[in-house]
Tab-separated table of C-alpha atoms and ligand atoms in Angstrom:
chain	number	residue	atom	x	y	z
A	59	MET	CA	-28.906	-43.547	-5.296
A	60	ARG	CA	-28.347	-39.805	-5.760
A	61	ALA	CA	-30.625	-37.952	-8.159
A	62	ALA	CA	-31.457	-34.378	-9.182
A	63	MET	CA	-35.109	-34.094	-8.139
A	64	TYR	CA	-37.770	-31.444	-8.700
A	65	ASP	CA	-41.448	-31.317	-7.838
A	66	ARG	CA	-42.542	-27.995	-9.354
A	67	TYR	CA	-41.812	-26.095	-12.545
A	68	GLY	CA	-39.388	-23.231	-12.111
A	69	SER	CA	-35.827	-21.964	-12.476
A	70	PRO	CA	-32.845	-24.303	-11.906
A	71	ASP	CA	-33.099	-23.461	-8.163
A	72	VAL	CA	-36.006	-25.920	-7.855
A	73	LEU	CA	-33.574	-28.806	-8.495
A	74	ARG	CA	-32.067	-30.491	-5.455
A	75	ILE	CA	-29.829	-33.529	-5.054
A	76	GLU	CA	-31.554	-36.222	-3.003
A	77	GLU	CA	-31.057	-39.842	-1.953
A	78	VAL	CA	-33.871	-41.898	-3.544
A	79	PRO	CA	-34.483	-45.630	-4.125
A	80	VAL	CA	-32.927	-47.238	-7.211
A	81	PRO	CA	-35.778	-47.849	-9.722
A	82	THR	CA	-36.726	-51.382	-10.775
A	83	PRO	CA	-36.918	-52.265	-14.483
A	84	GLY	CA	-40.315	-53.513	-15.673
A	85	PRO	CA	-40.961	-55.860	-18.594
A	86	GLY	CA	-38.932	-54.872	-21.651
A	87	GLN	CA	-36.847	-52.425	-19.576
A	88	VAL	CA	-33.292	-52.395	-18.265
A	89	LEU	CA	-31.653	-50.691	-15.300
A	90	ILE	CA	-28.675	-48.590	-16.313
A	91	GLU	CA	-25.859	-47.312	-14.154
A	92	VAL	CA	-25.729	-43.881	-15.729
A	93	ALA	CA	-22.279	-42.615	-16.677
A	94	ALA	CA	-23.305	-39.454	-18.564
A	95	THR	CA	-26.470	-37.630	-19.568
A	96	SER	CA	-26.457	-34.722	-21.973
A	97	VAL	CA	-28.690	-31.692	-21.489
A	98	ASN	CA	-31.213	-30.947	-24.214
A	99	LEU	CA	-33.411	-27.905	-24.587
A	100	SER	CA	-36.281	-30.346	-23.902
A	101	ASP	CA	-34.861	-30.789	-20.353
A	102	TRP	CA	-34.906	-27.045	-19.837
A	103	GLU	CA	-38.456	-26.875	-21.188
A	104	GLY	CA	-39.455	-29.694	-18.812
A	105	LEU	CA	-37.835	-27.810	-15.926
A	106	VAL	CA	-39.526	-24.465	-16.500
A	107	GLY	CA	-42.778	-25.987	-17.842
A	108	SER	CA	-42.714	-23.928	-21.022
A	109	PRO	CA	-43.582	-24.050	-23.928
A	110	PHE	CA	-46.912	-25.511	-22.956
A	111	TYR	CA	-46.211	-28.897	-24.591
A	112	ALA	CA	-43.579	-29.455	-21.879
A	113	ARG	CA	-46.511	-29.822	-19.412
A	114	LEU	CA	-48.183	-32.684	-21.270
A	115	GLY	CA	-48.965	-35.263	-18.617
A	116	GLY	CA	-48.243	-32.843	-15.780
A	117	LEU	CA	-50.207	-29.648	-16.071
A	118	ARG	CA	-49.581	-28.230	-12.591
A	119	SER	CA	-46.534	-30.157	-11.479
A	120	PRO	CA	-43.969	-32.278	-13.347
A	121	ARG	CA	-44.973	-35.764	-14.425
A	122	ARG	CA	-41.515	-37.143	-13.668
A	123	GLY	CA	-39.411	-36.040	-10.722
A	124	ILE	CA	-36.062	-36.561	-12.473
A	125	LEU	CA	-35.202	-35.007	-15.833
A	126	GLY	CA	-32.580	-36.207	-18.316
A	127	SER	CA	-33.397	-38.150	-21.458
A	128	ASP	CA	-30.144	-38.653	-23.388
A	129	ILE	CA	-28.367	-41.240	-21.282
A	130	ALA	CA	-25.253	-43.363	-21.645
A	131	GLY	CA	-24.130	-46.016	-19.189
A	132	ARG	CA	-23.868	-49.710	-18.282
A	133	VAL	CA	-26.753	-52.173	-18.055
A	134	THR	CA	-26.896	-53.603	-14.521
A	135	GLN	CA	-30.255	-55.389	-14.391
A	136	LEU	CA	-32.692	-56.810	-16.933
A	137	GLY	CA	-36.488	-56.650	-16.776
A	138	GLU	CA	-38.612	-59.555	-17.923
A	139	GLY	CA	-38.417	-60.373	-21.629
A	140	VAL	CA	-35.289	-58.305	-22.393
A	141	THR	CA	-33.372	-60.036	-25.167
A	142	ARG	CA	-31.059	-57.469	-26.768
A	143	PHE	CA	-28.831	-56.653	-23.791
A	144	ARG	CA	-26.945	-58.327	-20.965
A	145	ALA	CA	-25.661	-56.986	-17.669
A	146	GLY	CA	-22.442	-55.072	-18.302
A	147	ASP	CA	-23.343	-53.893	-21.820
A	148	GLU	CA	-22.501	-50.274	-22.570
A	149	VAL	CA	-25.543	-48.524	-24.042
A	150	TYR	CA	-26.896	-45.097	-24.952
A	151	GLY	CA	-30.243	-43.739	-26.089
A	152	ASP	CA	-32.992	-41.138	-25.828
A	153	ASN	CA	-35.116	-42.022	-22.800
A	154	LEU	CA	-37.663	-39.272	-23.502
A	155	ALA	CA	-40.610	-41.455	-22.415
A	156	LEU	CA	-39.253	-42.255	-18.931
A	157	LEU	CA	-36.528	-39.633	-18.379
A	158	GLY	CA	-34.545	-40.055	-15.124
A	159	GLY	CA	-31.051	-39.520	-16.558
A	160	PHE	CA	-29.856	-36.964	-13.994
A	161	ALA	CA	-29.348	-39.732	-11.444
A	162	GLU	CA	-26.911	-42.532	-10.697
A	163	TYR	CA	-29.332	-45.169	-12.061
A	164	ALA	CA	-32.175	-44.966	-14.573
A	165	VAL	CA	-34.656	-47.370	-16.098
A	166	ALA	CA	-35.087	-47.344	-19.885
A	167	ALA	CA	-36.961	-49.404	-22.449
A	168	GLU	CA	-34.538	-51.676	-24.294
A	169	SER	CA	-36.132	-50.459	-27.543
A	170	ALA	CA	-34.793	-46.931	-26.834
A	171	LEU	CA	-31.183	-48.106	-26.528
A	172	ALA	CA	-28.280	-49.023	-28.785
A	173	PRO	CA	-24.881	-50.531	-27.932
A	174	LYS	CA	-22.420	-47.688	-27.331
A	175	PRO	CA	-19.639	-47.618	-29.939
A	176	ALA	CA	-16.365	-48.424	-28.160
A	177	ALA	CA	-14.685	-45.469	-29.873
A	178	LEU	CA	-16.981	-42.960	-28.173
A	179	THR	CA	-16.793	-42.000	-24.502
A	180	PHE	CA	-19.999	-42.132	-22.466
A	181	ALA	CA	-20.086	-38.331	-22.504
A	182	GLN	CA	-19.769	-38.213	-26.301
A	183	ALA	CA	-22.389	-40.932	-26.817
A	184	SER	CA	-24.851	-39.115	-24.562
A	185	THR	CA	-24.795	-36.086	-26.874
A	186	LEU	CA	-26.165	-37.982	-29.865
A	187	PRO	CA	-29.616	-39.540	-29.418
A	188	GLN	CA	-32.052	-36.626	-29.329
A	189	ALA	CA	-30.022	-33.892	-30.982
A	190	GLY	CA	-28.708	-36.355	-33.559
A	191	ALA	CA	-32.151	-37.623	-34.494
A	192	ILE	CA	-33.429	-34.064	-34.994
A	193	ALA	CA	-30.363	-33.131	-37.030
A	194	LEU	CA	-30.441	-36.266	-39.206
A	195	GLN	CA	-34.139	-36.093	-39.967
A	196	GLY	CA	-34.147	-32.318	-40.235
A	197	THR	CA	-31.455	-32.213	-42.903
A	198	VAL	CA	-33.063	-34.743	-45.252
A	199	GLY	CA	-33.177	-32.971	-48.609
A	200	ALA	CA	-29.880	-31.094	-48.199
A	201	ALA	CA	-27.849	-31.550	-51.400
A	202	PRO	CA	-25.301	-29.797	-53.630
A	203	GLY	CA	-26.709	-26.569	-55.034
A	204	ARG	CA	-29.345	-26.290	-52.303
A	205	ARG	CA	-29.369	-23.462	-49.775
A	206	VAL	CA	-30.015	-24.731	-46.256
A	207	LEU	CA	-30.651	-22.566	-43.196
A	208	ILE	CA	-30.463	-23.868	-39.634
A	209	ASN	CA	-32.225	-21.558	-37.172
A	210	GLY	CA	-30.687	-22.187	-33.740
A	211	GLY	CA	-27.589	-23.598	-35.450
A	212	GLY	CA	-25.203	-23.088	-32.517
A	213	GLY	CA	-27.101	-25.325	-30.086
A	214	GLY	CA	-27.207	-29.073	-29.557
A	215	SER	CA	-29.183	-30.176	-32.610
A	216	GLY	CA	-28.004	-27.272	-34.739
A	217	SER	CA	-24.321	-28.072	-34.323
A	218	PHE	CA	-24.924	-31.536	-35.806
A	219	ALA	CA	-27.365	-30.256	-38.435
A	220	ILE	CA	-24.837	-27.740	-39.816
A	221	GLN	CA	-22.227	-30.467	-40.217
A	222	LEU	CA	-24.659	-32.943	-41.783
A	223	ALA	CA	-26.061	-30.445	-44.285
A	224	LYS	CA	-22.536	-29.369	-45.200
A	225	ARG	CA	-21.488	-32.991	-45.652
A	226	LEU	CA	-24.388	-33.457	-48.061
A	227	GLY	CA	-22.937	-30.651	-50.167
A	228	ALA	CA	-25.436	-27.884	-49.399
A	229	HIS	CA	-24.660	-24.201	-48.914
A	230	VAL	CA	-25.347	-23.757	-45.201
A	231	THR	CA	-26.402	-20.695	-43.240
A	232	GLY	CA	-26.436	-20.876	-39.437
A	233	VAL	CA	-28.518	-18.480	-37.359
A	234	ASP	CA	-27.983	-18.009	-33.621
A	235	ASN	CA	-26.904	-15.347	-31.126
A	236	GLY	CA	-23.747	-13.329	-31.856
A	237	HIS	CA	-21.700	-15.272	-29.313
A	238	LYS	CA	-22.088	-18.465	-31.441
A	239	LEU	CA	-21.206	-17.153	-34.913
A	240	ASP	CA	-17.538	-18.224	-34.888
A	241	PHE	CA	-18.562	-21.610	-33.530
A	242	MET	CA	-21.028	-22.154	-36.400
A	243	ARG	CA	-18.368	-21.095	-38.913
A	244	ALA	CA	-15.963	-23.602	-37.394
A	245	LEU	CA	-18.592	-26.320	-37.873
A	246	GLY	CA	-18.638	-25.521	-41.585
A	247	ALA	CA	-21.416	-22.941	-42.011
A	248	ASP	CA	-20.797	-20.860	-45.153
A	249	ASP	CA	-22.782	-17.960	-43.800
A	250	VAL	CA	-23.753	-17.017	-40.247
A	251	LEU	CA	-26.333	-14.579	-38.887
A	252	ASP	CA	-26.952	-13.083	-35.462
A	253	TYR	CA	-30.710	-13.326	-34.974
A	254	ARG	CA	-30.650	-10.296	-32.677
A	255	ARG	CA	-29.334	-8.147	-35.528
A	256	GLU	CA	-30.582	-9.710	-38.743
A	257	ASP	CA	-33.859	-11.207	-39.876
A	258	PHE	CA	-33.164	-14.277	-42.017
A	259	THR	CA	-36.648	-14.151	-43.501
A	260	ARG	CA	-35.737	-10.892	-45.231
A	261	ARG	CA	-32.640	-12.216	-46.983
A	262	GLU	CA	-32.283	-14.596	-49.899
A	263	PRO	CA	-34.762	-17.449	-50.119
A	264	TYR	CA	-33.670	-20.896	-48.921
A	265	ASP	CA	-34.468	-24.368	-50.244
A	266	LEU	CA	-34.554	-25.949	-46.804
A	267	VAL	CA	-35.051	-24.344	-43.400
A	268	LEU	CA	-34.686	-26.371	-40.194
A	269	ASP	CA	-36.002	-24.289	-37.310
A	270	LEU	CA	-35.178	-25.401	-33.765
A	271	VAL	CA	-36.707	-22.334	-32.127
A	272	ALA	CA	-39.793	-21.295	-34.123
A	273	SER	CA	-41.460	-18.144	-32.859
A	274	ARG	CA	-42.344	-16.113	-35.958
A	275	SER	CA	-45.394	-15.880	-38.187
A	276	VAL	CA	-45.848	-18.454	-40.924
A	277	PHE	CA	-45.791	-15.648	-43.496
A	278	ALA	CA	-42.298	-14.663	-42.420
A	279	TYR	CA	-41.172	-18.270	-42.744
A	280	ARG	CA	-42.846	-18.696	-46.115
A	281	ARG	CA	-41.072	-15.542	-47.314
A	282	ALA	CA	-37.766	-17.237	-46.451
A	283	LEU	CA	-38.478	-20.153	-48.803
A	284	ALA	CA	-37.584	-20.414	-52.458
A	285	ARG	CA	-40.232	-21.910	-54.737
A	286	GLY	CA	-40.261	-25.672	-54.061
A	287	GLY	CA	-38.546	-25.014	-50.727
A	288	ARG	CA	-39.340	-26.682	-47.416
A	289	TYR	CA	-39.576	-25.316	-43.864
A	290	ARG	CA	-39.664	-27.670	-40.873
A	291	CYS	CA	-39.638	-26.709	-37.208
A	292	ALA	CA	-38.638	-29.109	-34.441
A	293	GLY	CA	-39.241	-26.822	-31.454
A	294	GLY	CA	-40.432	-23.358	-30.539
A	295	THR	CA	-43.450	-21.637	-29.063
A	296	VAL	CA	-46.724	-23.567	-29.098
A	297	ARG	CA	-48.337	-20.662	-30.931
A	298	ALA	CA	-45.744	-20.793	-33.722
A	299	LEU	CA	-45.937	-24.596	-34.012
A	300	LEU	CA	-49.742	-24.551	-34.202
A	301	ARG	CA	-49.678	-21.833	-36.832
A	302	VAL	CA	-47.216	-23.822	-38.930
A	303	LEU	CA	-49.429	-26.919	-38.665
A	304	THR	CA	-52.570	-25.072	-39.707
A	305	VAL	CA	-52.168	-21.867	-41.727
A	306	GLY	CA	-48.578	-22.658	-42.673
A	307	VAL	CA	-49.288	-25.968	-44.364
A	308	LEU	CA	-51.983	-24.396	-46.544
A	309	ALA	CA	-50.295	-21.044	-47.190
A	310	ALA	CA	-47.122	-22.803	-48.295
A	311	ARG	CA	-48.894	-25.301	-50.520
A	312	VAL	CA	-50.752	-22.699	-52.591
A	313	THR	CA	-47.442	-21.007	-53.362
A	314	GLY	CA	-45.524	-24.174	-54.250
A	315	ARG	CA	-43.682	-24.496	-50.942
A	316	ARG	CA	-43.910	-26.926	-48.007
A	317	MET	CA	-44.131	-26.194	-44.302
A	318	GLY	CA	-44.530	-28.558	-41.377
A	319	VAL	CA	-43.472	-29.664	-37.927
A	320	LEU	CA	-40.693	-32.242	-37.733
A	321	VAL	CA	-41.798	-35.043	-35.427
A	322	VAL	CA	-38.732	-37.125	-34.806
A	323	ARG	CA	-39.071	-40.905	-35.060
A	324	PRO	CA	-37.843	-42.374	-31.772
A	325	GLY	CA	-35.454	-45.302	-31.397
A	326	PRO	CA	-31.831	-46.178	-32.173
A	327	ALA	CA	-32.313	-46.137	-35.955
A	328	SER	CA	-32.671	-42.361	-35.582
A	329	PHE	CA	-29.207	-41.745	-34.170
A	330	THR	CA	-26.870	-44.705	-34.774
A	331	GLN	CA	-26.117	-43.453	-38.292
A	332	LEU	CA	-24.809	-40.210	-36.801
A	333	ALA	CA	-22.748	-42.172	-34.261
A	334	ALA	CA	-21.106	-44.032	-37.157
A	335	LEU	CA	-20.219	-40.700	-38.806
A	336	CYS	CA	-18.728	-39.471	-35.511
A	337	VAL	CA	-16.674	-42.640	-35.088
A	338	ALA	CA	-15.407	-42.248	-38.669
A	339	GLY	CA	-14.396	-38.660	-37.877
A	340	ASP	CA	-16.813	-37.208	-40.447
A	341	VAL	CA	-18.866	-35.359	-37.843
A	342	VAL	CA	-17.390	-33.739	-34.738
A	343	ILE	CA	-19.041	-33.894	-31.310
A	344	HIS	CA	-18.570	-30.597	-29.555
A	345	VAL	CA	-18.995	-30.918	-25.799
A	346	ASP	CA	-18.940	-27.348	-24.527
A	347	ARG	CA	-18.773	-28.281	-20.833
A	348	THR	CA	-19.204	-31.217	-18.523
A	349	TYR	CA	-20.693	-30.918	-15.029
A	350	ALA	CA	-20.963	-33.223	-12.010
A	351	LEU	CA	-24.371	-34.442	-10.818
A	352	ASP	CA	-24.189	-31.935	-7.947
A	353	ASP	CA	-24.066	-29.145	-10.541
A	354	VAL	CA	-27.059	-30.144	-12.696
A	355	ALA	CA	-28.746	-26.792	-11.970
A	356	GLU	CA	-25.742	-24.964	-13.399
A	357	ALA	CA	-25.647	-27.262	-16.432
A	358	MET	CA	-29.336	-26.627	-17.118
A	359	ALA	CA	-28.881	-22.866	-16.791
A	360	HIS	CA	-25.944	-22.967	-19.200
A	361	VAL	CA	-28.179	-24.522	-21.872
A	362	GLY	CA	-31.440	-22.742	-21.011
A	363	GLN	CA	-29.843	-19.317	-20.985
A	364	GLY	CA	-28.345	-19.930	-24.413
A	365	ARG	CA	-24.664	-19.907	-23.413
A	366	ALA	CA	-23.783	-23.431	-24.561
A	367	LEU	CA	-21.824	-23.958	-27.768
A	368	GLY	CA	-23.014	-27.362	-28.944
A	369	LYS	CA	-23.662	-29.858	-26.161
A	370	VAL	CA	-23.448	-29.850	-22.366
A	371	VAL	CA	-23.032	-33.114	-20.434
A	372	VAL	CA	-23.589	-34.152	-16.821
A	373	GLU	CA	-21.250	-36.956	-15.702
A	374	MET	CA	-22.277	-39.034	-12.715
A	375	GLY	CA	-18.696	-39.805	-11.681
B	226	NAP	N1	-39.894	-32.384	-32.924
B	226	NAP	C1	-39.464	-33.380	-32.158
B	226	NAP	O1	-39.779	-34.554	-32.378
B	226	NAP	C2	-38.569	-33.053	-31.011
B	226	NAP	C3	-38.017	-34.052	-30.201
B	226	NAP	C4	-37.209	-33.664	-29.142
B	226	NAP	C5	-36.940	-32.316	-28.923
B	226	NAP	N2	-37.516	-31.368	-29.726
B	226	NAP	C6	-37.296	-29.919	-29.583
B	226	NAP	O2	-36.298	-29.520	-30.511
B	226	NAP	C7	-35.613	-28.373	-29.999
B	226	NAP	C8	-34.132	-28.746	-30.044
B	226	NAP	O3	-33.363	-27.783	-29.512
B	226	NAP	P1	-31.824	-28.007	-29.116
B	226	NAP	O4	-31.728	-29.077	-28.068
B	226	NAP	O5	-30.980	-28.090	-30.309
B	226	NAP	O6	-31.686	-26.605	-28.398
B	226	NAP	P2	-30.426	-25.751	-27.926
B	226	NAP	O7	-29.245	-26.630	-27.771
B	226	NAP	O8	-30.854	-24.935	-26.745
B	226	NAP	O9	-30.217	-24.789	-29.185
B	226	NAP	C9	-31.127	-23.792	-29.552
B	226	NAP	C10	-30.314	-22.605	-30.030
B	226	NAP	O10	-31.190	-21.631	-30.597
B	226	NAP	C11	-30.777	-20.335	-30.164
B	226	NAP	N3	-31.906	-19.423	-30.282
B	226	NAP	C12	-32.824	-19.035	-29.351
B	226	NAP	N4	-33.714	-18.197	-29.897
B	226	NAP	C13	-33.373	-18.048	-31.199
B	226	NAP	C14	-33.927	-17.303	-32.279
B	226	NAP	N5	-35.013	-16.533	-32.113
B	226	NAP	N6	-33.350	-17.393	-33.478
B	226	NAP	C15	-32.252	-18.180	-33.659
B	226	NAP	N7	-31.664	-18.896	-32.680
B	226	NAP	C16	-32.229	-18.826	-31.445
B	226	NAP	C17	-30.316	-20.593	-28.739
B	226	NAP	O11	-29.454	-19.588	-28.263
B	226	NAP	P3	-29.984	-18.354	-27.299
B	226	NAP	O12	-31.156	-18.854	-26.515
B	226	NAP	O13	-28.828	-17.977	-26.509
B	226	NAP	O14	-30.256	-17.236	-28.181
B	226	NAP	C18	-29.562	-21.908	-28.906
B	226	NAP	O15	-28.233	-21.708	-29.320
B	226	NAP	C19	-36.181	-28.140	-28.593
B	226	NAP	O16	-37.180	-27.138	-28.641
B	226	NAP	C20	-36.825	-29.475	-28.227
B	226	NAP	O17	-37.926	-29.382	-27.337
B	226	NAP	C21	-38.294	-31.721	-30.768
């Protein structure tokens, strides 16, 4: 099969398309003929080896030679003990534990997968698992009368989070680079900010902040919270995440606020609810661009360099 391989951390140039053996599913796993895999910031982080958590399991060189976690495709082979799927089933899921999605075939645990809704294309379904889980869990607490801020709102998770928070009746502010402001407005954001020009922590306080790109001090984040408010970060620099987990938790608590790191629960229950909203037309999937497997490096650069509006998908063709 053809796959986008890499054996050292670096820029997209380290990726090369190679012919490699088709993997064999182990117990509880299935082999999938991959139709589409969306690019997440976690793929970019795994490519460049930064932030440091992206090197867990592979300090000097990557643990897995093929990136790509959000896959959609057809089951072609069952490992021992698989009961939920049969050959030919159309599935999608976040294969973060095994990766391998930027290839013609990938092995995934059946527990990571859900049947693909017929109303969604493979490309659309591949956009949902990781970004959808972050957005769904990160917007818990959004409600009418509450002010919600999504930092990194124009990216993959943010584009879903804005829509979900808005649907729950909150007043939503999206923060991202200036190129994504109109996009966030179109998703329903009431207010948008260019992070290169404005500091959201020095504006009005918010009841809920979902931060996809934490990099600031916990005191800045605490300043952004109204009394009783909650800040959660899903990604960012290791330094910022550690500070939130330590100083942040305490500093927020003594002032009647809450701060923490959002650790997303894996598995289909985390994203199938969003898929149902997309099928019903209540949430829109915005695929900015699709690329062929040969152009994975370009697709990664498009996301990693912050140019993507919403999601980017690689189709295996
Ligand atoms: N907690 C968990 O359980 C869990 C699980 C999986 C993944 N993750 C993490 O969650 C994050 C999800 O990101 P994603 O896939 O939604 O990323 P994405 O699609 O790349 O979106 C991030 C957005 O933030 C913008 N941005 C960068 N710096 C910013 C700043 N200082 N202020 C405001 N916006 C800024 C980016 O644009 P520019 O760069 O152009 O400015 C981009 O539009 C990743 O870090 C991933 O590793 C967490």
